[in-house]
Amino acid sequence: MEITSREKIFKMSLPSHVQIVEVGPRDGLQTEPKFIPASDKIALVNALSGTGLAKIEVTSFVHPRTIPQLGDAREVLSGIEKKNGVTYSVLIPNLRGAEMALEVGVDEMRIPVCASETFNQKNVRMSITESLQAIEGIQKISEPAMTPLEVGVALAFGCPFEGEISSEQVTSIVGRLSEMGVTRVSITDPAGIANPVQVKDRISTLLAAFPEIKFSLHLHDTRGMALSSILAAMEVGLATFDSSIGGLGGCPFVPDATGNVVTEDLINMLEEMGIQTNVDLEKLIECSQLAQKLVDRPLVSRILRAGTRQQLIQSHSTSP
Ligand code: ZN
């Protein structure tokens, strides 16, 4: 009874279906100090492909000196078993990265631009304007290759170096992307400083101002507000979210940042609320166990530690 009434309350304003983009193999593994062999990365992506996830960010074509862990991008991308119905995307830092990704073959590319000038300089040694010009250069090769390009607007909720990032700054960058013909934009918070009210405010502004753009949200759970912020974003109509298996990850430029919101915790929350994800939670938990084995340390996943609600109920119904 309790769940039925909860579903009724939330379904009035929440999407019936949500798409999850798994970024663990890229965002998650990029900060792992211990090198994970390409064969293990391939095994993780293949396992994730069998869970029902619609999109997986496989790797990044960044220079191996910048992120040695992902220096095997070509090997990993060409080694995975591509499954029908799954979109395989990669992160690219620049034109050279895009050329390399297109050479191997990829379904989608994502390139970041920071809403903070300081962070953008530290990340790619370019101003925001130079980054936007670089994106225009990449469009010249991604469009003929019919490979969609998504732009990640990073530090959209605040920056560890600049402090507050205004809503106007984010809207202005998205406006310039819209003028360039970009139709996919991910709003990202690698520093994990967004809160639900800020997310609701910023996402509703963007959805209203740019109906031609398909937005997604990429939150790190550094301060434990990622799930509540996703709920806030769903309340204003957003239905695509990034997450990371087991909560793998951090951010190379953000001190003590933790990983993305945990994929299995997010799927568990959504499914329990009656929101469809088409993802098999049990298979996902197996992927999380595999990820934990690969990095050789316990991950932050709550579901991995505590089990699902269903498991708890079953254990109580079988024991006196
Ligand atoms: Zn991230």
PDB file of C-alpha atoms and ligand atoms in Angstrom:
ATOM      1  CA  MET A   1       0.000   0.000   0.000  1.00  0.00           C
ATOM      2  CA  GLU A   2       2.739   2.357   0.941  1.00  0.00           C
ATOM      3  CA  ILE A   3       4.501   1.915  -2.409  1.00  0.00           C
ATOM      4  CA  THR A   4       1.299   2.290  -4.427  1.00  0.00           C
ATOM      5  CA  SER A   5       0.576   5.665  -2.900  1.00  0.00           C
ATOM      6  CA  ARG A   6       4.192   6.780  -3.318  1.00  0.00           C
ATOM      7  CA  GLU A   7       4.077   5.843  -7.003  1.00  0.00           C
ATOM      8  CA  LYS A   8       0.875   7.779  -7.446  1.00  0.00           C
ATOM      9  CA  ILE A   9       2.372  10.875  -5.888  1.00  0.00           C
ATOM     10  CA  PHE A  10       5.611  10.821  -7.899  1.00  0.00           C
ATOM     11  CA  LYS A  11       4.266   9.595 -11.230  1.00  0.00           C
ATOM     12  CA  MET A  12       2.260  12.793 -11.474  1.00  0.00           C
ATOM     13  CA  SER A  13       5.386  14.792 -12.155  1.00  0.00           C
ATOM     14  CA  LEU A  14       8.171  12.313 -12.945  1.00  0.00           C
ATOM     15  CA  PRO A  15       9.111  10.697 -16.259  1.00  0.00           C
ATOM     16  CA  SER A  16       7.839   7.136 -16.798  1.00  0.00           C
ATOM     17  CA  HIS A  17      11.138   6.069 -18.351  1.00  0.00           C
ATOM     18  CA  VAL A  18      14.719   7.207 -17.744  1.00  0.00           C
ATOM     19  CA  GLN A  19      17.836   6.595 -19.844  1.00  0.00           C
ATOM     20  CA  ILE A  20      21.098   5.883 -18.045  1.00  0.00           C
ATOM     21  CA  VAL A  21      24.513   6.499 -19.607  1.00  0.00           C
ATOM     22  CA  GLU A  22      27.164   4.322 -17.998  1.00  0.00           C
ATOM     23  CA  VAL A  23      30.441   6.261 -17.747  1.00  0.00           C
ATOM     24  CA  GLY A  24      32.367   3.975 -15.372  1.00  0.00           C
ATOM     25  CA  PRO A  25      34.778   2.503 -17.938  1.00  0.00           C
ATOM     26  CA  ARG A  26      35.901   6.043 -18.863  1.00  0.00           C
ATOM     27  CA  ASP A  27      35.175   8.522 -16.092  1.00  0.00           C
ATOM     28  CA  GLY A  28      35.473   5.855 -13.425  1.00  0.00           C
ATOM     29  CA  LEU A  29      38.677   4.152 -14.460  1.00  0.00           C
ATOM     30  CA  GLN A  30      40.574   7.271 -15.557  1.00  0.00           C
ATOM     31  CA  THR A  31      41.654   8.113 -12.013  1.00  0.00           C
ATOM     32  CA  GLU A  32      42.488   4.562 -10.919  1.00  0.00           C
ATOM     33  CA  PRO A  33      46.135   4.495  -9.825  1.00  0.00           C
ATOM     34  CA  LYS A  34      46.604   0.789 -10.602  1.00  0.00           C
ATOM     35  CA  PHE A  35      46.751   0.113 -14.358  1.00  0.00           C
ATOM     36  CA  ILE A  36      43.855  -2.039 -15.509  1.00  0.00           C
ATOM     37  CA  PRO A  37      44.816  -4.149 -18.559  1.00  0.00           C
ATOM     38  CA  ALA A  38      42.821  -3.569 -21.773  1.00  0.00           C
ATOM     39  CA  SER A  39      41.413  -7.119 -21.603  1.00  0.00           C
ATOM     40  CA  ASP A  40      39.861  -6.382 -18.184  1.00  0.00           C
ATOM     41  CA  LYS A  41      38.397  -3.075 -19.414  1.00  0.00           C
ATOM     42  CA  ILE A  42      36.927  -4.922 -22.406  1.00  0.00           C
ATOM     43  CA  ALA A  43      35.437  -7.569 -20.078  1.00  0.00           C
ATOM     44  CA  LEU A  44      33.793  -4.833 -17.985  1.00  0.00           C
ATOM     45  CA  VAL A  45      32.297  -3.074 -21.038  1.00  0.00           C
ATOM     46  CA  ASN A  46      31.056  -6.404 -22.446  1.00  0.00           C
ATOM     47  CA  ALA A  47      29.422  -7.273 -19.115  1.00  0.00           C
ATOM     48  CA  LEU A  48      27.772  -3.834 -18.957  1.00  0.00           C
ATOM     49  CA  SER A  49      26.525  -4.320 -22.546  1.00  0.00           C
ATOM     50  CA  GLY A  50      24.451  -7.260 -21.348  1.00  0.00           C
ATOM     51  CA  THR A  51      22.547  -5.375 -18.635  1.00  0.00           C
ATOM     52  CA  GLY A  52      20.134  -3.401 -20.828  1.00  0.00           C
ATOM     53  CA  LEU A  53      22.007  -0.090 -20.543  1.00  0.00           C
ATOM     54  CA  ALA A  54      21.326   2.017 -23.629  1.00  0.00           C
ATOM     55  CA  LYS A  55      24.642   3.873 -23.734  1.00  0.00           C
ATOM     56  CA  ILE A  56      28.168   3.197 -22.466  1.00  0.00           C
ATOM     57  CA  GLU A  57      31.052   5.669 -22.495  1.00  0.00           C
ATOM     58  CA  VAL A  58      33.848   3.251 -23.279  1.00  0.00           C
ATOM     59  CA  THR A  59      37.079   5.239 -23.055  1.00  0.00           C
ATOM     60  CA  SER A  60      38.753   8.541 -23.898  1.00  0.00           C
ATOM     61  CA  PHE A  61      41.078   9.407 -26.766  1.00  0.00           C
ATOM     62  CA  VAL A  62      43.108  11.688 -24.556  1.00  0.00           C
ATOM     63  CA  HIS A  63      46.911  11.790 -24.808  1.00  0.00           C
ATOM     64  CA  PRO A  64      48.393   8.833 -22.845  1.00  0.00           C
ATOM     65  CA  ARG A  65      50.695  11.267 -21.007  1.00  0.00           C
ATOM     66  CA  THR A  66      47.655  13.121 -19.621  1.00  0.00           C
ATOM     67  CA  ILE A  67      45.745  10.005 -18.529  1.00  0.00           C
ATOM     68  CA  PRO A  68      47.990   6.901 -18.782  1.00  0.00           C
ATOM     69  CA  GLN A  69      45.154   4.621 -17.611  1.00  0.00           C
ATOM     70  CA  LEU A  70      43.267   5.294 -20.873  1.00  0.00           C
ATOM     71  CA  GLY A  71      46.311   5.066 -23.147  1.00  0.00           C
ATOM     72  CA  ASP A  72      44.826   1.834 -24.528  1.00  0.00           C
ATOM     73  CA  ALA A  73      41.691   3.552 -25.922  1.00  0.00           C
ATOM     74  CA  ARG A  74      42.169   2.199 -29.435  1.00  0.00           C
ATOM     75  CA  GLU A  75      42.666  -1.375 -28.206  1.00  0.00           C
ATOM     76  CA  VAL A  76      39.656  -1.223 -25.861  1.00  0.00           C
ATOM     77  CA  LEU A  77      37.272   0.353 -28.375  1.00  0.00           C
ATOM     78  CA  SER A  78      38.215  -2.103 -31.121  1.00  0.00           C
ATOM     79  CA  GLY A  79      38.196  -5.074 -28.717  1.00  0.00           C
ATOM     80  CA  ILE A  80      34.668  -4.804 -27.263  1.00  0.00           C
ATOM     81  CA  GLU A  81      31.752  -6.866 -28.566  1.00  0.00           C
ATOM     82  CA  LYS A  82      29.250  -4.281 -29.776  1.00  0.00           C
ATOM     83  CA  LYS A  83      25.719  -5.248 -28.958  1.00  0.00           C
ATOM     84  CA  ASN A  84      22.718  -4.128 -31.022  1.00  0.00           C
ATOM     85  CA  GLY A  85      20.741  -1.436 -29.278  1.00  0.00           C
ATOM     86  CA  VAL A  86      23.681  -0.151 -27.213  1.00  0.00           C
ATOM     87  CA  THR A  87      25.319   3.163 -28.148  1.00  0.00           C
ATOM     88  CA  TYR A  88      29.074   3.137 -27.574  1.00  0.00           C
ATOM     89  CA  SER A  89      30.488   6.602 -26.999  1.00  0.00           C
ATOM     90  CA  VAL A  90      33.943   7.969 -26.212  1.00  0.00           C
ATOM     91  CA  LEU A  91      35.275  11.163 -24.716  1.00  0.00           C
ATOM     92  CA  ILE A  92      37.536  13.223 -26.957  1.00  0.00           C
ATOM     93  CA  PRO A  93      39.609  16.203 -25.823  1.00  0.00           C
ATOM     94  CA  ASN A  94      40.346  17.647 -29.276  1.00  0.00           C
ATOM     95  CA  LEU A  95      40.346  17.204 -33.071  1.00  0.00           C
ATOM     96  CA  ARG A  96      43.140  14.627 -32.986  1.00  0.00           C
ATOM     97  CA  GLY A  97      41.154  12.554 -30.479  1.00  0.00           C
ATOM     98  CA  ALA A  98      38.075  12.775 -32.710  1.00  0.00           C
ATOM     99  CA  GLU A  99      40.085  11.633 -35.746  1.00  0.00           C
ATOM    100  CA  MET A 100      41.422   8.641 -33.828  1.00  0.00           C
ATOM    101  CA  ALA A 101      37.973   7.683 -32.488  1.00  0.00           C
ATOM    102  CA  LEU A 102      36.384   7.909 -35.941  1.00  0.00           C
ATOM    103  CA  GLU A 103      39.206   5.795 -37.396  1.00  0.00           C
ATOM    104  CA  VAL A 104      38.392   2.953 -34.984  1.00  0.00           C
ATOM    105  CA  GLY A 105      34.631   3.489 -35.272  1.00  0.00           C
ATOM    106  CA  VAL A 106      32.326   4.847 -32.595  1.00  0.00           C
ATOM    107  CA  ASP A 107      28.596   5.615 -32.284  1.00  0.00           C
ATOM    108  CA  GLU A 108      28.922   8.966 -30.510  1.00  0.00           C
ATOM    109  CA  MET A 109      31.607  11.339 -29.243  1.00  0.00           C
ATOM    110  CA  ARG A 110      31.520  13.635 -26.245  1.00  0.00           C
ATOM    111  CA  ILE A 111      33.753  16.660 -25.818  1.00  0.00           C
ATOM    112  CA  PRO A 112      33.939  18.811 -22.689  1.00  0.00           C
ATOM    113  CA  VAL A 113      33.979  22.569 -22.429  1.00  0.00           C
ATOM    114  CA  CYS A 114      34.172  24.102 -18.975  1.00  0.00           C
ATOM    115  CA  ALA A 115      31.846  26.840 -17.791  1.00  0.00           C
ATOM    116  CA  SER A 116      34.841  28.099 -15.772  1.00  0.00           C
ATOM    117  CA  GLU A 117      37.685  29.851 -17.667  1.00  0.00           C
ATOM    118  CA  THR A 118      40.269  28.780 -15.086  1.00  0.00           C
ATOM    119  CA  PHE A 119      39.205  25.153 -15.155  1.00  0.00           C
ATOM    120  CA  ASN A 120      39.077  25.101 -18.958  1.00  0.00           C
ATOM    121  CA  GLN A 121      42.649  26.403 -19.086  1.00  0.00           C
ATOM    122  CA  LYS A 122      43.800  23.739 -16.624  1.00  0.00           C
ATOM    123  CA  ASN A 123      41.884  20.995 -18.433  1.00  0.00           C
ATOM    124  CA  VAL A 124      42.714  21.698 -22.101  1.00  0.00           C
ATOM    125  CA  ARG A 125      44.969  24.808 -22.027  1.00  0.00           C
ATOM    126  CA  MET A 126      42.436  26.843 -24.011  1.00  0.00           C
ATOM    127  CA  SER A 127      39.970  29.645 -23.294  1.00  0.00           C
ATOM    128  CA  ILE A 128      36.244  28.811 -23.477  1.00  0.00           C
ATOM    129  CA  THR A 129      36.024  30.650 -26.816  1.00  0.00           C
ATOM    130  CA  GLU A 130      38.968  28.662 -28.200  1.00  0.00           C
ATOM    131  CA  SER A 131      37.316  25.431 -27.017  1.00  0.00           C
ATOM    132  CA  LEU A 132      34.082  26.358 -28.789  1.00  0.00           C
ATOM    133  CA  GLN A 133      36.072  27.091 -31.969  1.00  0.00           C
ATOM    134  CA  ALA A 134      37.763  23.686 -31.613  1.00  0.00           C
ATOM    135  CA  ILE A 135      34.332  22.064 -31.333  1.00  0.00           C
ATOM    136  CA  GLU A 136      33.326  23.719 -34.620  1.00  0.00           C
ATOM    137  CA  GLY A 137      36.416  22.113 -36.190  1.00  0.00           C
ATOM    138  CA  ILE A 138      35.371  18.707 -34.853  1.00  0.00           C
ATOM    139  CA  GLN A 139      31.828  19.156 -36.219  1.00  0.00           C
ATOM    140  CA  LYS A 140      33.430  19.398 -39.673  1.00  0.00           C
ATOM    141  CA  ILE A 141      34.552  15.766 -39.386  1.00  0.00           C
ATOM    142  CA  SER A 142      31.824  14.301 -37.135  1.00  0.00           C
ATOM    143  CA  GLU A 143      28.924  15.488 -39.311  1.00  0.00           C
ATOM    144  CA  PRO A 144      30.138  13.871 -42.582  1.00  0.00           C
ATOM    145  CA  ALA A 145      30.876  10.710 -40.548  1.00  0.00           C
ATOM    146  CA  MET A 146      27.253  10.830 -39.248  1.00  0.00           C
ATOM    147  CA  THR A 147      28.620  10.490 -35.721  1.00  0.00           C
ATOM    148  CA  PRO A 148      26.673  12.578 -33.196  1.00  0.00           C
ATOM    149  CA  LEU A 149      28.707  14.940 -31.054  1.00  0.00           C
ATOM    150  CA  GLU A 150      27.609  15.702 -27.512  1.00  0.00           C
ATOM    151  CA  VAL A 151      29.146  18.610 -25.635  1.00  0.00           C
ATOM    152  CA  GLY A 152      29.615  18.325 -21.895  1.00  0.00           C
ATOM    153  CA  VAL A 153      29.351  21.720 -20.190  1.00  0.00           C
ATOM    154  CA  ALA A 154      31.515  21.042 -17.140  1.00  0.00           C
ATOM    155  CA  LEU A 155      31.604  22.871 -13.803  1.00  0.00           C
ATOM    156  CA  ALA A 156      28.080  24.064 -14.568  1.00  0.00           C
ATOM    157  CA  PHE A 157      27.211  24.373 -10.871  1.00  0.00           C
ATOM    158  CA  GLY A 158      30.397  25.842  -9.438  1.00  0.00           C
ATOM    159  CA  CYS A 159      34.171  25.577  -9.743  1.00  0.00           C
ATOM    160  CA  PRO A 160      36.831  24.690  -7.148  1.00  0.00           C
ATOM    161  CA  PHE A 161      39.089  27.396  -8.625  1.00  0.00           C
ATOM    162  CA  GLU A 162      36.593  30.174  -9.495  1.00  0.00           C
ATOM    163  CA  GLY A 163      33.822  29.565  -6.971  1.00  0.00           C
ATOM    164  CA  GLU A 164      30.285  30.317  -8.126  1.00  0.00           C
ATOM    165  CA  ILE A 165      29.405  29.803 -11.784  1.00  0.00           C
ATOM    166  CA  SER A 166      26.302  31.809 -12.698  1.00  0.00           C
ATOM    167  CA  SER A 167      23.256  30.422 -14.428  1.00  0.00           C
ATOM    168  CA  GLU A 168      23.771  33.160 -17.070  1.00  0.00           C
ATOM    169  CA  GLN A 169      27.275  31.852 -17.829  1.00  0.00           C
ATOM    170  CA  VAL A 170      25.939  28.314 -18.405  1.00  0.00           C
ATOM    171  CA  THR A 171      23.012  29.579 -20.495  1.00  0.00           C
ATOM    172  CA  SER A 172      25.367  31.734 -22.568  1.00  0.00           C
ATOM    173  CA  ILE A 173      27.659  28.772 -23.391  1.00  0.00           C
ATOM    174  CA  VAL A 174      24.692  26.532 -24.246  1.00  0.00           C
ATOM    175  CA  GLY A 175      23.330  29.372 -26.406  1.00  0.00           C
ATOM    176  CA  ARG A 176      26.570  29.492 -28.376  1.00  0.00           C
ATOM    177  CA  LEU A 177      26.472  25.680 -28.760  1.00  0.00           C
ATOM    178  CA  SER A 178      22.889  25.906 -30.012  1.00  0.00           C
ATOM    179  CA  GLU A 179      23.944  28.490 -32.619  1.00  0.00           C
ATOM    180  CA  MET A 180      26.658  26.071 -33.743  1.00  0.00           C
ATOM    181  CA  GLY A 181      24.026  23.393 -34.328  1.00  0.00           C
ATOM    182  CA  VAL A 182      24.919  21.234 -31.311  1.00  0.00           C
ATOM    183  CA  THR A 183      21.801  19.271 -30.302  1.00  0.00           C
ATOM    184  CA  ARG A 184      23.139  17.137 -27.433  1.00  0.00           C
ATOM    185  CA  VAL A 185      24.445  18.731 -24.252  1.00  0.00           C
ATOM    186  CA  SER A 186      25.460  17.149 -20.983  1.00  0.00           C
ATOM    187  CA  ILE A 187      25.463  19.436 -17.933  1.00  0.00           C
ATOM    188  CA  THR A 188      28.210  18.212 -15.645  1.00  0.00           C
ATOM    189  CA  ASP A 189      29.341  18.604 -12.048  1.00  0.00           C
ATOM    190  CA  PRO A 190      32.724  16.862 -11.676  1.00  0.00           C
ATOM    191  CA  ALA A 191      33.321  18.749  -8.430  1.00  0.00           C
ATOM    192  CA  GLY A 192      30.183  17.312  -6.822  1.00  0.00           C
ATOM    193  CA  ILE A 193      28.930  20.666  -5.552  1.00  0.00           C
ATOM    194  CA  ALA A 194      25.442  20.843  -7.049  1.00  0.00           C
ATOM    195  CA  ASN A 195      22.447  20.708  -4.725  1.00  0.00           C
ATOM    196  CA  PRO A 196      18.861  19.747  -5.623  1.00  0.00           C
ATOM    197  CA  VAL A 197      17.486  23.302  -5.624  1.00  0.00           C
ATOM    198  CA  GLN A 198      20.313  24.582  -7.831  1.00  0.00           C
ATOM    199  CA  VAL A 199      19.881  21.611 -10.197  1.00  0.00           C
ATOM    200  CA  LYS A 200      16.131  22.133 -10.452  1.00  0.00           C
ATOM    201  CA  ASP A 201      16.578  25.836 -11.131  1.00  0.00           C
ATOM    202  CA  ARG A 202      19.383  25.482 -13.694  1.00  0.00           C
ATOM    203  CA  ILE A 203      17.940  22.488 -15.553  1.00  0.00           C
ATOM    204  CA  SER A 204      14.443  23.982 -15.801  1.00  0.00           C
ATOM    205  CA  THR A 205      15.959  27.211 -17.200  1.00  0.00           C
ATOM    206  CA  LEU A 206      17.926  25.276 -19.832  1.00  0.00           C
ATOM    207  CA  LEU A 207      15.017  23.007 -20.826  1.00  0.00           C
ATOM    208  CA  ALA A 208      12.772  26.047 -21.320  1.00  0.00           C
ATOM    209  CA  ALA A 209      15.384  28.095 -23.210  1.00  0.00           C
ATOM    210  CA  PHE A 210      16.639  25.342 -25.544  1.00  0.00           C
ATOM    211  CA  PRO A 211      13.826  22.949 -26.494  1.00  0.00           C
ATOM    212  CA  GLU A 212      15.857  21.858 -29.552  1.00  0.00           C
ATOM    213  CA  ILE A 213      18.625  20.418 -27.336  1.00  0.00           C
ATOM    214  CA  LYS A 214      18.578  16.972 -25.730  1.00  0.00           C
ATOM    215  CA  PHE A 215      20.073  17.484 -22.265  1.00  0.00           C
ATOM    216  CA  SER A 216      21.590  14.992 -19.864  1.00  0.00           C
ATOM    217  CA  LEU A 217      23.000  15.421 -16.360  1.00  0.00           C
ATOM    218  CA  HIS A 218      26.367  14.166 -15.092  1.00  0.00           C
ATOM    219  CA  LEU A 219      26.725  14.355 -11.311  1.00  0.00           C
ATOM    220  CA  HIS A 220      29.528  13.259  -9.010  1.00  0.00           C
ATOM    221  CA  ASP A 221      28.404  12.208  -5.550  1.00  0.00           C
ATOM    222  CA  THR A 222      31.231  13.897  -3.636  1.00  0.00           C
ATOM    223  CA  ARG A 223      28.850  15.450  -1.096  1.00  0.00           C
ATOM    224  CA  GLY A 224      26.104  12.845  -1.192  1.00  0.00           C
ATOM    225  CA  MET A 225      23.563  14.959  -3.072  1.00  0.00           C
ATOM    226  CA  ALA A 226      23.599  13.245  -6.469  1.00  0.00           C
ATOM    227  CA  LEU A 227      20.486  11.049  -6.085  1.00  0.00           C
ATOM    228  CA  SER A 228      18.423  13.866  -4.583  1.00  0.00           C
ATOM    229  CA  SER A 229      19.614  16.204  -7.353  1.00  0.00           C
ATOM    230  CA  ILE A 230      18.562  13.637  -9.987  1.00  0.00           C
ATOM    231  CA  LEU A 231      15.111  13.489  -8.394  1.00  0.00           C
ATOM    232  CA  ALA A 232      14.965  17.300  -8.582  1.00  0.00           C
ATOM    233  CA  ALA A 233      15.974  17.223 -12.272  1.00  0.00           C
ATOM    234  CA  MET A 234      13.336  14.594 -13.053  1.00  0.00           C
ATOM    235  CA  GLU A 235      10.697  16.809 -11.464  1.00  0.00           C
ATOM    236  CA  VAL A 236      11.347  19.442 -14.150  1.00  0.00           C
ATOM    237  CA  GLY A 237      11.357  16.915 -16.987  1.00  0.00           C
ATOM    238  CA  LEU A 238      14.920  15.655 -17.436  1.00  0.00           C
ATOM    239  CA  ALA A 239      15.150  11.930 -18.206  1.00  0.00           C
ATOM    240  CA  THR A 240      18.796  11.173 -19.142  1.00  0.00           C
ATOM    241  CA  PHE A 241      21.509  10.744 -16.517  1.00  0.00           C
ATOM    242  CA  ASP A 242      25.139   9.611 -16.393  1.00  0.00           C
ATOM    243  CA  SER A 243      26.255   7.222 -13.685  1.00  0.00           C
ATOM    244  CA  SER A 244      29.199   4.985 -12.887  1.00  0.00           C
ATOM    245  CA  ILE A 245      29.183   1.299 -12.003  1.00  0.00           C
ATOM    246  CA  GLY A 246      30.030   0.872  -8.324  1.00  0.00           C
ATOM    247  CA  GLY A 247      30.587   4.640  -8.132  1.00  0.00           C
ATOM    248  CA  LEU A 248      34.024   4.236  -9.708  1.00  0.00           C
ATOM    249  CA  GLY A 249      35.948   7.420 -10.282  1.00  0.00           C
ATOM    250  CA  GLY A 250      36.982  10.892  -9.280  1.00  0.00           C
ATOM    251  CA  CYS A 251      38.267  13.858 -11.243  1.00  0.00           C
ATOM    252  CA  PRO A 252      41.966  14.437 -11.961  1.00  0.00           C
ATOM    253  CA  PHE A 253      41.597  18.195 -11.454  1.00  0.00           C
ATOM    254  CA  VAL A 254      39.234  18.308  -8.494  1.00  0.00           C
ATOM    255  CA  PRO A 255      40.843  17.622  -5.109  1.00  0.00           C
ATOM    256  CA  ASP A 256      39.229  14.630  -3.344  1.00  0.00           C
ATOM    257  CA  ALA A 257      36.356  14.352  -5.810  1.00  0.00           C
ATOM    258  CA  THR A 258      34.582  11.032  -5.697  1.00  0.00           C
ATOM    259  CA  GLY A 259      33.011   9.150  -8.564  1.00  0.00           C
ATOM    260  CA  ASN A 260      29.748   9.622 -10.348  1.00  0.00           C
ATOM    261  CA  VAL A 261      26.482   8.664  -8.774  1.00  0.00           C
ATOM    262  CA  VAL A 262      26.455   4.860  -8.457  1.00  0.00           C
ATOM    263  CA  THR A 263      24.670   3.198 -11.415  1.00  0.00           C
ATOM    264  CA  GLU A 264      23.113   0.342  -9.442  1.00  0.00           C
ATOM    265  CA  ASP A 265      21.963   2.671  -6.626  1.00  0.00           C
ATOM    266  CA  LEU A 266      20.344   4.964  -9.209  1.00  0.00           C
ATOM    267  CA  ILE A 267      18.682   2.086 -11.103  1.00  0.00           C
ATOM    268  CA  ASN A 268      17.464   0.641  -7.799  1.00  0.00           C
ATOM    269  CA  MET A 269      15.949   3.969  -6.740  1.00  0.00           C
ATOM    270  CA  LEU A 270      14.255   4.543 -10.100  1.00  0.00           C
ATOM    271  CA  GLU A 271      12.833   1.029 -10.422  1.00  0.00           C
ATOM    272  CA  GLU A 272      11.516   1.101  -6.843  1.00  0.00           C
ATOM    273  CA  MET A 273       9.773   4.371  -7.678  1.00  0.00           C
ATOM    274  CA  GLY A 274       8.090   2.730 -10.673  1.00  0.00           C
ATOM    275  CA  ILE A 275      10.271   4.501 -13.246  1.00  0.00           C
ATOM    276  CA  GLN A 276      11.433   2.173 -16.029  1.00  0.00           C
ATOM    277  CA  THR A 277      15.087   1.903 -16.959  1.00  0.00           C
ATOM    278  CA  ASN A 278      15.134  -1.423 -18.887  1.00  0.00           C
ATOM    279  CA  VAL A 279      18.269  -2.332 -16.926  1.00  0.00           C
ATOM    280  CA  ASP A 280      18.624  -5.688 -15.170  1.00  0.00           C
ATOM    281  CA  LEU A 281      19.677  -4.811 -11.614  1.00  0.00           C
ATOM    282  CA  GLU A 282      21.018  -8.286 -10.803  1.00  0.00           C
ATOM    283  CA  LYS A 283      23.290  -8.284 -13.857  1.00  0.00           C
ATOM    284  CA  LEU A 284      24.359  -4.761 -12.955  1.00  0.00           C
ATOM    285  CA  ILE A 285      25.322  -5.880  -9.446  1.00  0.00           C
ATOM    286  CA  GLU A 286      27.495  -8.598 -11.038  1.00  0.00           C
ATOM    287  CA  CYS A 287      29.176  -5.854 -13.109  1.00  0.00           C
ATOM    288  CA  SER A 288      29.768  -3.881  -9.921  1.00  0.00           C
ATOM    289  CA  GLN A 289      31.372  -6.930  -8.296  1.00  0.00           C
ATOM    290  CA  LEU A 290      33.576  -7.306 -11.384  1.00  0.00           C
ATOM    291  CA  ALA A 291      34.555  -3.611 -11.211  1.00  0.00           C
ATOM    292  CA  GLN A 292      35.411  -4.028  -7.532  1.00  0.00           C
ATOM    293  CA  LYS A 293      37.644  -6.971  -8.393  1.00  0.00           C
ATOM    294  CA  LEU A 294      39.388  -5.026 -11.160  1.00  0.00           C
ATOM    295  CA  VAL A 295      40.262  -2.068  -8.938  1.00  0.00           C
ATOM    296  CA  ASP A 296      40.965  -4.351  -5.991  1.00  0.00           C
ATOM    297  CA  ARG A 297      39.211  -2.274  -3.332  1.00  0.00           C
ATOM    298  CA  PRO A 298      35.686  -1.884  -1.966  1.00  0.00           C
ATOM    299  CA  LEU A 299      33.475   0.470  -3.954  1.00  0.00           C
ATOM    300  CA  VAL A 300      30.922   2.874  -2.478  1.00  0.00           C
ATOM    301  CA  SER A 301      27.837   1.132  -3.908  1.00  0.00           C
ATOM    302  CA  ARG A 302      25.079   0.935  -1.288  1.00  0.00           C
ATOM    303  CA  ILE A 303      23.252  -1.860  -3.076  1.00  0.00           C
ATOM    304  CA  LEU A 304      26.432  -3.928  -3.253  1.00  0.00           C
ATOM    305  CA  ARG A 305      26.795  -3.593   0.532  1.00  0.00           C
ATOM    306  CA  ALA A 306      23.197  -3.733   1.705  1.00  0.00           C
ATOM    307  CA  GLY A 307      21.420  -5.701  -1.042  1.00  0.00           C
ATOM    308  CA  THR A 308      18.125  -4.724  -2.611  1.00  0.00           C
ATOM    309  CA  ARG A 309      14.864  -4.064  -0.801  1.00  0.00           C
ATOM    310  CA  GLN A 310      13.496  -7.264  -2.342  1.00  0.00           C
ATOM    311  CA  GLN A 311      16.385  -9.313  -0.905  1.00  0.00           C
ATOM    312  CA  LEU A 312      15.757  -7.822   2.538  1.00  0.00           C
ATOM    313  CA  ILE A 313      12.060  -8.649   2.403  1.00  0.00           C
ATOM    314  CA  GLN A 314      12.778 -12.213   1.213  1.00  0.00           C
ATOM    315  CA  SER A 315      15.332 -12.810   3.951  1.00  0.00           C
ATOM    316  CA  HIS A 316      12.757 -11.739   6.557  1.00  0.00           C
ATOM    317  CA  SER A 317       9.972 -13.829   5.092  1.00  0.00           C
ATOM    318  CA  THR A 318      12.077 -17.008   5.115  1.00  0.00           C
ATOM    319  CA  SER A 319      13.590 -16.685   8.598  1.00  0.00           C
ATOM    320  CA  PRO A 320      11.460 -16.612  11.719  1.00  0.00           C
TER     321      PRO A 320
HETATM  322 ZN    ZN B   1      32.752  13.052 -14.425  1.00  0.00          ZN
END
